[in-house]
mmCIF file of C-alpha atoms in Angstrom:
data_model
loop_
_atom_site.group_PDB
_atom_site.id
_atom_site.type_symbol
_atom_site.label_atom_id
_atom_site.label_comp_id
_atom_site.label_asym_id
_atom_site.label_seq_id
_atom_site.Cartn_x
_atom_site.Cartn_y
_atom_site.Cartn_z
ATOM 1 C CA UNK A 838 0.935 3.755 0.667
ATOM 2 C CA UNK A 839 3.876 5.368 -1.241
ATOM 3 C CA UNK A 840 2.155 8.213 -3.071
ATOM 4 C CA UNK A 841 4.057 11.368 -3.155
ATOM 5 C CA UNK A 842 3.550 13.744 -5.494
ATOM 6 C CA UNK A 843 5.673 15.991 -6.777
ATOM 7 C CA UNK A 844 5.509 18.626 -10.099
ATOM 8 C CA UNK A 845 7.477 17.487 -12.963
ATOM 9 C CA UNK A 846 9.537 20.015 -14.142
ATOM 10 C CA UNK A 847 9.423 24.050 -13.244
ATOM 11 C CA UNK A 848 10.963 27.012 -14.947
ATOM 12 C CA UNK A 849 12.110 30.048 -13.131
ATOM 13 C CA UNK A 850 14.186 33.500 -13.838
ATOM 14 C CA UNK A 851 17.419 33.984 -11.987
ATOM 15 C CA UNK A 852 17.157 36.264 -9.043
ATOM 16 C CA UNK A 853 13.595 35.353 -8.430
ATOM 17 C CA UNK A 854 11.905 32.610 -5.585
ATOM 18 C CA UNK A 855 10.592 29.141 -6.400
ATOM 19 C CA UNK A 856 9.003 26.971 -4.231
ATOM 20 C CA UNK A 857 8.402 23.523 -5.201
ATOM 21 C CA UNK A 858 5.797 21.544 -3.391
ATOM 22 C CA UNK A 859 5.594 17.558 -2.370
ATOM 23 C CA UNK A 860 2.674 16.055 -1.494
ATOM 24 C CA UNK A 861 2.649 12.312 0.979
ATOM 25 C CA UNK A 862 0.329 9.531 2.168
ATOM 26 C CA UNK A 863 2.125 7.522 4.860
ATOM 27 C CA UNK A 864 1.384 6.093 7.949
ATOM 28 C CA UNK A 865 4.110 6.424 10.773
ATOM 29 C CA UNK A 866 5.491 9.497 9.732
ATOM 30 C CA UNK A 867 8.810 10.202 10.440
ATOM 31 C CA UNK A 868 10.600 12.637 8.463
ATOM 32 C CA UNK A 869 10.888 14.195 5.002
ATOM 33 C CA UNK A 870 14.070 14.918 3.003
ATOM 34 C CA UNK A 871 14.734 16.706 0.345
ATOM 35 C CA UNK A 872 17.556 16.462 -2.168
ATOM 36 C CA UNK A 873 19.741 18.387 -5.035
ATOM 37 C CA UNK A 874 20.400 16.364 -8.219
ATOM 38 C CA UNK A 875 22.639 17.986 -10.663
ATOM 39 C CA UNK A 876 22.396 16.313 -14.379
ATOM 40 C CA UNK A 877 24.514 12.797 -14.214
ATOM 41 C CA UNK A 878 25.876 13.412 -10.629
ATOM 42 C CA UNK A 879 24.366 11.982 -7.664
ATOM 43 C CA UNK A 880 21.739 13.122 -4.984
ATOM 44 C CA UNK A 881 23.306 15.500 -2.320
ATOM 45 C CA UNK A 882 21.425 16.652 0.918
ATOM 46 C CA UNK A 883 19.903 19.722 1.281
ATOM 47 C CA UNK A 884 17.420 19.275 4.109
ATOM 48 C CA UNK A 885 15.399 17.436 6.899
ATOM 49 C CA UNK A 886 11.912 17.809 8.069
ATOM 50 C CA UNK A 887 10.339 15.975 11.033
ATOM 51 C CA UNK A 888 8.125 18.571 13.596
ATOM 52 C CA UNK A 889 6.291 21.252 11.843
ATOM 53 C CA UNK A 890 7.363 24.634 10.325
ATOM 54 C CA UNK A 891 10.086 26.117 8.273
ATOM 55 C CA UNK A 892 13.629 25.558 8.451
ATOM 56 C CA UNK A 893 16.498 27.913 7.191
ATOM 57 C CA UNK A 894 19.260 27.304 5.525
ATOM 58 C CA UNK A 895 21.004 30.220 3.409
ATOM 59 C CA UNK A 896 19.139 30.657 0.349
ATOM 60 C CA UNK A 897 16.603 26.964 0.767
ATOM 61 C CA UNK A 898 14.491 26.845 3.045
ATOM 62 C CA UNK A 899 11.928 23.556 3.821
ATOM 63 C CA UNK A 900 8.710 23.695 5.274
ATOM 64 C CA UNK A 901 6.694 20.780 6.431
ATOM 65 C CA UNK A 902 2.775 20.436 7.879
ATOM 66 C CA UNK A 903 2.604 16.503 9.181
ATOM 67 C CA UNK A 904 -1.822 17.224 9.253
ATOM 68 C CA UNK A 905 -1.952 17.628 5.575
ATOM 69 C CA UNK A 906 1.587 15.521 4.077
ATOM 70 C CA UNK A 907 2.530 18.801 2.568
ATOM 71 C CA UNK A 908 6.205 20.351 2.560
ATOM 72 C CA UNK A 909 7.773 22.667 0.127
ATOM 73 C CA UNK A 910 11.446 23.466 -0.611
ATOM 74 C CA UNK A 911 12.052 27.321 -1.098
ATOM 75 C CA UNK A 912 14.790 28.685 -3.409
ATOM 76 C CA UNK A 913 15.292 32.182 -3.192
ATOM 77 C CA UNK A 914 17.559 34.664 -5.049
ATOM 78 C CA UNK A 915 17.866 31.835 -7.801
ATOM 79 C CA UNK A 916 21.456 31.214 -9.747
ATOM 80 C CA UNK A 917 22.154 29.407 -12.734
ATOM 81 C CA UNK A 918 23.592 26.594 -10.880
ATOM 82 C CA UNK A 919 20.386 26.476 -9.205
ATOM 83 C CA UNK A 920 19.160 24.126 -12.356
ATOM 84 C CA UNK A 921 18.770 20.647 -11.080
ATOM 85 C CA UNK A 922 16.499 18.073 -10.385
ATOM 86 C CA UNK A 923 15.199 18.248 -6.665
ATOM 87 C CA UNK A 924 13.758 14.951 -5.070
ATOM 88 C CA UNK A 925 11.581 15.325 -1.522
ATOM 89 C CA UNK A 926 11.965 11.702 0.085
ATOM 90 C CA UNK A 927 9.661 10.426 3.262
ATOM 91 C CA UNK A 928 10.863 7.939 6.153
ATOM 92 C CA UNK A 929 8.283 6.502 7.617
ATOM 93 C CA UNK A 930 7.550 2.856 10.142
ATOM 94 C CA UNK A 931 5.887 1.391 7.435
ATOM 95 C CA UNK A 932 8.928 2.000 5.205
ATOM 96 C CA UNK A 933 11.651 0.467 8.098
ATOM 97 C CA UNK A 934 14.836 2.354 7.709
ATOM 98 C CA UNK A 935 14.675 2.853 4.113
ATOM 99 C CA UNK A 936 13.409 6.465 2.168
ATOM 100 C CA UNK A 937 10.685 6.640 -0.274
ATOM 101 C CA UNK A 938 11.445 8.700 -2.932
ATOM 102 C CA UNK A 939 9.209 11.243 -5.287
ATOM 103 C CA UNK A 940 10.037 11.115 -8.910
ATOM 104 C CA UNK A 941 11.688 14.260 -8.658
ATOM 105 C CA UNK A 942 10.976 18.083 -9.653
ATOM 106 C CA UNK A 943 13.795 19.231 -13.024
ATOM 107 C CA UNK A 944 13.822 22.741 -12.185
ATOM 108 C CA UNK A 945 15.102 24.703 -14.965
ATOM 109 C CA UNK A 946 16.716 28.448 -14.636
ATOM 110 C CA UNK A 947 16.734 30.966 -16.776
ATOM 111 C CA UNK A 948 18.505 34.406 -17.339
ATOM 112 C CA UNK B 317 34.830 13.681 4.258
ATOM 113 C CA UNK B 318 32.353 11.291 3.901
ATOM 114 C CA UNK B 319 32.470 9.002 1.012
ATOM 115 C CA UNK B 320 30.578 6.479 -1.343
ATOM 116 C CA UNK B 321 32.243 4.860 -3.925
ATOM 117 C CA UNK B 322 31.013 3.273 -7.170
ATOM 118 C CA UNK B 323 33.312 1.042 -9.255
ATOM 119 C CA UNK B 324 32.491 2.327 -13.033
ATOM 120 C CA UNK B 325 30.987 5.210 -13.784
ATOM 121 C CA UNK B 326 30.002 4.221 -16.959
ATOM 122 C CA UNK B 327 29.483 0.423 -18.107
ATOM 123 C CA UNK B 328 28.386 -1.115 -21.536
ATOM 124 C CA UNK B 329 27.751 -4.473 -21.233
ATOM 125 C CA UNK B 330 26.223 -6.850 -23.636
ATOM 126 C CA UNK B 331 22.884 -8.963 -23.306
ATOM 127 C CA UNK B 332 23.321 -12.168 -21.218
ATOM 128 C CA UNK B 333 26.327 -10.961 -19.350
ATOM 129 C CA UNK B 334 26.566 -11.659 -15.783
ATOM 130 C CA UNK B 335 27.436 -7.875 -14.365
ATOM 131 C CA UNK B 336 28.667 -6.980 -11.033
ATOM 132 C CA UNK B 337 28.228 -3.288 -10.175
ATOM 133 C CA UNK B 338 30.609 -2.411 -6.658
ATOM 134 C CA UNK B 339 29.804 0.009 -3.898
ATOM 135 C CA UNK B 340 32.213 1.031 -0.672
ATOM 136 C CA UNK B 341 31.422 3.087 1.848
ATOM 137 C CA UNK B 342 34.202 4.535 4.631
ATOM 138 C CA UNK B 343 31.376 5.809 7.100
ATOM 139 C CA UNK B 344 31.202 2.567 9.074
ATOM 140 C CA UNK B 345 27.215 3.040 8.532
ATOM 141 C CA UNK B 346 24.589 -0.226 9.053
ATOM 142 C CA UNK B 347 22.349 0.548 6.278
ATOM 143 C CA UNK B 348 23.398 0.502 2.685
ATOM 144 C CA UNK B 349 20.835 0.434 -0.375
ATOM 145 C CA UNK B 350 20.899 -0.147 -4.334
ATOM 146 C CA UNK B 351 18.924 1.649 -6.603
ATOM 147 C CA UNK B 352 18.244 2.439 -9.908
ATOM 148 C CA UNK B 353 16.916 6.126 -11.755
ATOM 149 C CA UNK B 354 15.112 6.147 -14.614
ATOM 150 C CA UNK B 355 13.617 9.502 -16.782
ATOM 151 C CA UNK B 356 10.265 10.254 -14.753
ATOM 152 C CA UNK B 357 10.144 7.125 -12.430
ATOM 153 C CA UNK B 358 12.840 8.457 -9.877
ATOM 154 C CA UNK B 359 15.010 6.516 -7.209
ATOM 155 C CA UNK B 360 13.613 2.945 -6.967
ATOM 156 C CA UNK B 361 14.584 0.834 -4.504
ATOM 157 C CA UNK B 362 16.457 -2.560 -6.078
ATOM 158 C CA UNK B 363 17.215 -4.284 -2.820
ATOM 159 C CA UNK B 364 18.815 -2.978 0.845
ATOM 160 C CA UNK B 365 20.965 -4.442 3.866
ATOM 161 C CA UNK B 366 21.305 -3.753 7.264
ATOM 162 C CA UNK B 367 23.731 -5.737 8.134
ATOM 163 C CA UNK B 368 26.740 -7.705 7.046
ATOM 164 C CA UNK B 369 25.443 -11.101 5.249
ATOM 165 C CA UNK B 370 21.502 -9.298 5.306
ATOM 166 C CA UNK B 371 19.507 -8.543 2.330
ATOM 167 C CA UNK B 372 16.236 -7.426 1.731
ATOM 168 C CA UNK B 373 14.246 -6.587 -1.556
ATOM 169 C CA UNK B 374 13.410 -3.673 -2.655
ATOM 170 C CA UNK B 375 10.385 -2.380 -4.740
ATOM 171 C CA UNK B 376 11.988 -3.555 -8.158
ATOM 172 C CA UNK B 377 14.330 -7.092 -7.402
ATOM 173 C CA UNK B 378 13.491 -8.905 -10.257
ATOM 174 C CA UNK B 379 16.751 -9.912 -12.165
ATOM 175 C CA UNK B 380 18.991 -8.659 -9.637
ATOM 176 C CA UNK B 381 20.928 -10.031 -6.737
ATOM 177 C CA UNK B 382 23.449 -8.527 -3.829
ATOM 178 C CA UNK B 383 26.171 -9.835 -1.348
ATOM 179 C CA UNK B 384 27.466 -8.296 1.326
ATOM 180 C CA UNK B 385 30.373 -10.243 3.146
ATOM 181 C CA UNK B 386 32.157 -6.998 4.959
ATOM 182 C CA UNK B 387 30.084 -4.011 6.336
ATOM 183 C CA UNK B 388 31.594 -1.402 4.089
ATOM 184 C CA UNK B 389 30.808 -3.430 0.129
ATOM 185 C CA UNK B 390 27.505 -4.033 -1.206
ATOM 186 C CA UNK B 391 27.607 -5.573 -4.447
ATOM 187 C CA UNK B 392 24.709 -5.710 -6.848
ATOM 188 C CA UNK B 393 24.846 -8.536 -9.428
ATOM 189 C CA UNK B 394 22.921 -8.568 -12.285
ATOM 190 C CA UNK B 395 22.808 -12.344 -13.237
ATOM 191 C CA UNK B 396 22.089 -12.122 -16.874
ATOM 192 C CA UNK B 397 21.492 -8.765 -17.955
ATOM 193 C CA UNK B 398 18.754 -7.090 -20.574
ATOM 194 C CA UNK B 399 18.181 -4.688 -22.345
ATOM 195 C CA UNK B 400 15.486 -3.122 -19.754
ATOM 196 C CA UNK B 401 18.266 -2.780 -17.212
ATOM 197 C CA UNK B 402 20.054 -0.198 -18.915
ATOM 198 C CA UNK B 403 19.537 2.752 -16.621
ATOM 199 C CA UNK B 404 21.960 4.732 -14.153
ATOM 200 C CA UNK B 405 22.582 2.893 -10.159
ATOM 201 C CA UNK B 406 23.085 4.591 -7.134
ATOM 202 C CA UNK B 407 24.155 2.928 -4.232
ATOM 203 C CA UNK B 408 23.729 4.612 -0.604
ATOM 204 C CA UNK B 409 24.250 4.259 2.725
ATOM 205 C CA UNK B 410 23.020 5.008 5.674
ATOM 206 C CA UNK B 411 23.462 5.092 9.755
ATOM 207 C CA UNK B 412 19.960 3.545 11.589
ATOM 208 C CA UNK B 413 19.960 6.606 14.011
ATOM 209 C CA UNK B 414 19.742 9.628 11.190
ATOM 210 C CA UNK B 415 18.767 7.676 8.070
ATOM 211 C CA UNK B 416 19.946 10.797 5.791
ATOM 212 C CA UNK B 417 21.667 8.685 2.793
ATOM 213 C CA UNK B 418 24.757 9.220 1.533
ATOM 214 C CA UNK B 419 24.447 8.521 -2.328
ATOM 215 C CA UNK B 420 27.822 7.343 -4.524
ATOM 216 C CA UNK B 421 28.215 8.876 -7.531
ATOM 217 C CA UNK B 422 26.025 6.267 -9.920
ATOM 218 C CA UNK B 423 27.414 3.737 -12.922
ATOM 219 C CA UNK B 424 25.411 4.230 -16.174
ATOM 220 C CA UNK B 425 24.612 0.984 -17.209
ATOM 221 C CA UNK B 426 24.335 0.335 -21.282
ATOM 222 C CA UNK B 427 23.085 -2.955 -21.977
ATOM 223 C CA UNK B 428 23.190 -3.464 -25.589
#
């Protein structure tokens, strides 16, 4: 199917870590993305998943475990420009060559 | 620098209108995809290509159509636009060997 599950919307205090989670049920499992989203610009890439484990990337980090359709994207030492809306997105055979996207986590900031 | 372009940023159009929304791409990629983002429902898919002249629908292709005569334009046509197509499109594309999409940067659709 195309279930993934992501939290709606998030709230955290600049400086501090966030992770926010995504949740899949595919079959053929082939990678994960995830994605920034500012408000009214489009989706840029921050990161791609396919074996197992945690990848690093300056302050994001993405961790995936294929057994249980789990990944997480990690924000740490959180800015202001940090607010956006983050979208995990799953390729998989059954999908062909095209992503299926979660509805997207607004992750809100503060100071 | 890799680029997707979108022909309007912002559109209002009225109801019945026949709209065409444009989409270029400079990457030489296969794979190129419409789709539309609404408040809580996220990306959905509209329809996709993967090759000059090739279409495929989406999740969502009711009330919409594409074309794609040269590898680097995919046009989605909305033949008599409604009210319940107001939203903002993204186009993408896409190369078959790393699938990471390239998004442009949307038209807001009004239909009033």
């Amino acid at each position: 199917g195309q279930n993934i599950d992501q939290p709606t919307e998030m709230t955290a205090t600049e400086g501090a870590i966030v992770q926010i989670n995504c949740t899949y049920q595919t079959s053929g499992f082939n990678g994960l993305f995830w994605y920034q989203q500012h408000a009214g610009e489009a989706p840029t890439f921050l990161s791609y998943n396919v074996l197992d484990g945690l990848e690093e990337k300056g302050r994001f980090s993405s961790f995936l475990s294929r057994s249980k359709g789990y990944s997480y994207l990690l924000l740490k030492e959180l800015q202001m420009k940090d607010s956006a809306s983050y979208l995990c997105a799953v390729w998989a055979l059954e999908y062909g060559n095209k992503l299926v996207f979660g509805a997207g986590t607004i992750l809100r900031v503060k100071s | 620098d890799v680029k997707v372009t979108q022909s309007s940023r912002y559109l209002v159009k009225r109801t019945g209108e026949k709209v065409f929304l444009e989409c270029v791409q400079d990457m030489d990629h296969e794979n190129m995809f419409w789709y539309r983002q609404d408040p809580g429902l996220g990306l959905r898919l509209i329809y996709f290509s993967y090759d000059v002249k090739m279409k495929e629908k989406g999740d969502i292709p009711e009330g919409y159509s594409v074309s794609r005569e040269k590898k680097e334009r995919f046009s989605l046509i909305l033949e008599s636009a409604s009210t319940n197509q107001t939203s903002m499109y993204l186009c993408a594309s896409s190369s078959p060997t790393t699938t990471e999409q390239y998004f442009g940067p949307g038209t807001r659709l009004t239909v009033t």
